[in-house]
Amino acid sequence: MARLHVARALSGAVVAAVLTLSAACNGSGAGGGDGGGDKVTITIAGPNQWNSDPKSFGPAWDDLVTRFEAAEPNIRVETTVLPIPGFIQTLSTQLTAGTAPELVFNQAPHQPDQVLPLDEYLDKPNPYVPGNQHWIDIFNADQFGPKSGKVRNAAGHYEWVPFNLVTIGLYYNQDAFAKAGVQAPLTTYGDFVAACPKLKAAGYAPLAMDNGWLGQGWTYTVVMGMLADKYFDRWNQFDADGKPGKAAQLTAKSVAKAVLTGELDPTKTPEVAEGLRLIKAMFDACATPNWSGISGGASFVGGDDFVGGKAAMAWGTNFADAGLDKVSWKHGTMPFPTITPTDSELADGTPARFGADTGGTSYMIPSTTSGKQLDAAVKFLQFASSTQGGQAWLDKSGGIPATKDGKAAPGLQGLMSGEWFKHPPRATGLDLQPKALAGKPSYDGYLLGTKSEDETLRRLKENWTTAAKEAAKDAGWTESWAK
């Protein structure tokens, strides 16, 4: 299945080390259990989205695990923390090798048969939700359910469960803005770029950036969402079930058809090149110097520079707010600015939007998991996704609930209001990546000045075509354009 979220690939040496580690900690592929009677141990493996601790997802997560183990005394849960820059390649390698632990973060590229379909479980009651008849019914249907075209795999199955939703935004240092004479929020692209020299003159890097994929990917997604919105009706050819019709958002099938029929061609669709130019102009004027040599962070992009007071702004998730508890300066949040017709002749005034999406904390079960380990893994998914299990964790981790009756953590108002928080109904997620290149944005060379615009657009076309063909093959689409 073509994935829209990617991370940097690990080197061969690191992959080898990961395989060795997985053999040591894996429960399902190596027999599982701890040999202690009826008690079973399961391992959950994924990136640390909340802090830079290499051993724990943080106190709020540890509390969730403790409460689950108290509710299910015969189950023990271990957490394997994976580095942000390489977790996708790590988990993808494990899934291919059949050595993945019982629960893995859902953003790893994989074949549908490498992950357990959860449709049967989602159609049954969640035991941690009183009166529930179908687990699927507890979720916000617009985000996770039959109406959403983004939550089922190429074979049409649910294969992961969200514990929360994620939104992003720009965090800013209020003291830095005051010193530079910059007024927040910055509402247009032109205002944003014009503010950067003022912030530099005040002694700050305007926008923290690093060599991870998040800062580039989020910027690209939001910019292209505005510029390509005008094409939505033309490209929107399939509903959430993959049948001819319309969907609230472009489905993977609609995007694949647009690419394979030439309706969406990076070398001919002018908004793609314009988006790259706008992003590069912003990076050149605003991004942290030498950002390509700065390691990616967890909650913030370029987090060390921002939390350390060296950068005035940074991309961050709703999880990131807790990371600013101990700073000596005041902070605020704002949406990414809107690209206006004054900023670009190809803009039509579509506002910047991101919404809240299921790209937050979501986990799936490898198909190699069986027996008691499988039963235990399903129970953990049920507990963590329920209000009984997950609400306290949401409150402490800056979470937004994926369920109907959950409540968002306090302090997120700046990221959860106005146009920014409306779920984009239109053309987003156009950064398709073939599986072999998962982990590396195709335009970082252009941003760094090592690749030309034409070269970058040709590479994008190759990557998007390959990814669309992979999606068609995985899904078994039989239409003539998919062959």
mmCIF file of C-alpha atoms in Angstrom, residues 8-10 14-15 17-19 21-22 45 80 82-83 85-96 99-101 108-109:
data_model
loop_
_atom_site.group_PDB
_atom_site.id
_atom_site.type_symbol
_atom_site.label_atom_id
_atom_site.label_comp_id
_atom_site.label_asym_id
_atom_site.label_seq_id
_atom_site.Cartn_x
_atom_site.Cartn_y
_atom_site.Cartn_z
ATOM 1 C CA ARG A 8 14.448 8.135 6.839
ATOM 2 C CA ALA A 9 15.825 4.683 6.031
ATOM 3 C CA LEU A 10 18.327 3.090 8.370
ATOM 4 C CA VAL A 14 21.557 -0.380 11.864
ATOM 5 C CA VAL A 15 19.074 -2.706 10.167
ATOM 6 C CA ALA A 17 21.314 -4.434 14.696
ATOM 7 C CA VAL A 18 17.551 -4.000 14.669
ATOM 8 C CA LEU A 19 17.026 -7.571 13.489
ATOM 9 C CA LEU A 21 17.277 -6.692 18.812
ATOM 10 C CA SER A 22 13.923 -7.848 17.466
ATOM 11 C CA ALA A 45 7.155 -0.975 19.397
ATOM 12 C CA THR A 80 10.284 -0.708 22.782
ATOM 13 C CA LEU A 82 12.352 3.406 18.366
ATOM 14 C CA PRO A 83 14.227 6.508 17.105
ATOM 15 C CA PRO A 85 14.387 9.050 12.024
ATOM 16 C CA GLY A 86 14.407 5.296 11.508
ATOM 17 C CA PHE A 87 11.319 3.700 13.041
ATOM 18 C CA ILE A 88 9.518 3.172 9.721
ATOM 19 C CA GLN A 89 12.364 1.244 8.152
ATOM 20 C CA THR A 90 12.900 -0.719 11.361
ATOM 21 C CA LEU A 91 9.295 -1.893 11.586
ATOM 22 C CA SER A 92 9.000 -2.500 7.844
ATOM 23 C CA THR A 93 12.077 -4.719 7.967
ATOM 24 C CA GLN A 94 10.680 -6.655 10.924
ATOM 25 C CA LEU A 95 7.281 -7.130 9.283
ATOM 26 C CA THR A 96 8.939 -8.469 6.128
ATOM 27 C CA THR A 99 10.057 -10.880 13.498
ATOM 28 C CA ALA A 100 7.890 -7.916 14.476
ATOM 29 C CA PRO A 101 6.540 -7.762 18.040
ATOM 30 C CA ALA A 108 5.528 1.177 8.352
ATOM 31 C CA PRO A 109 5.211 0.217 4.646
#
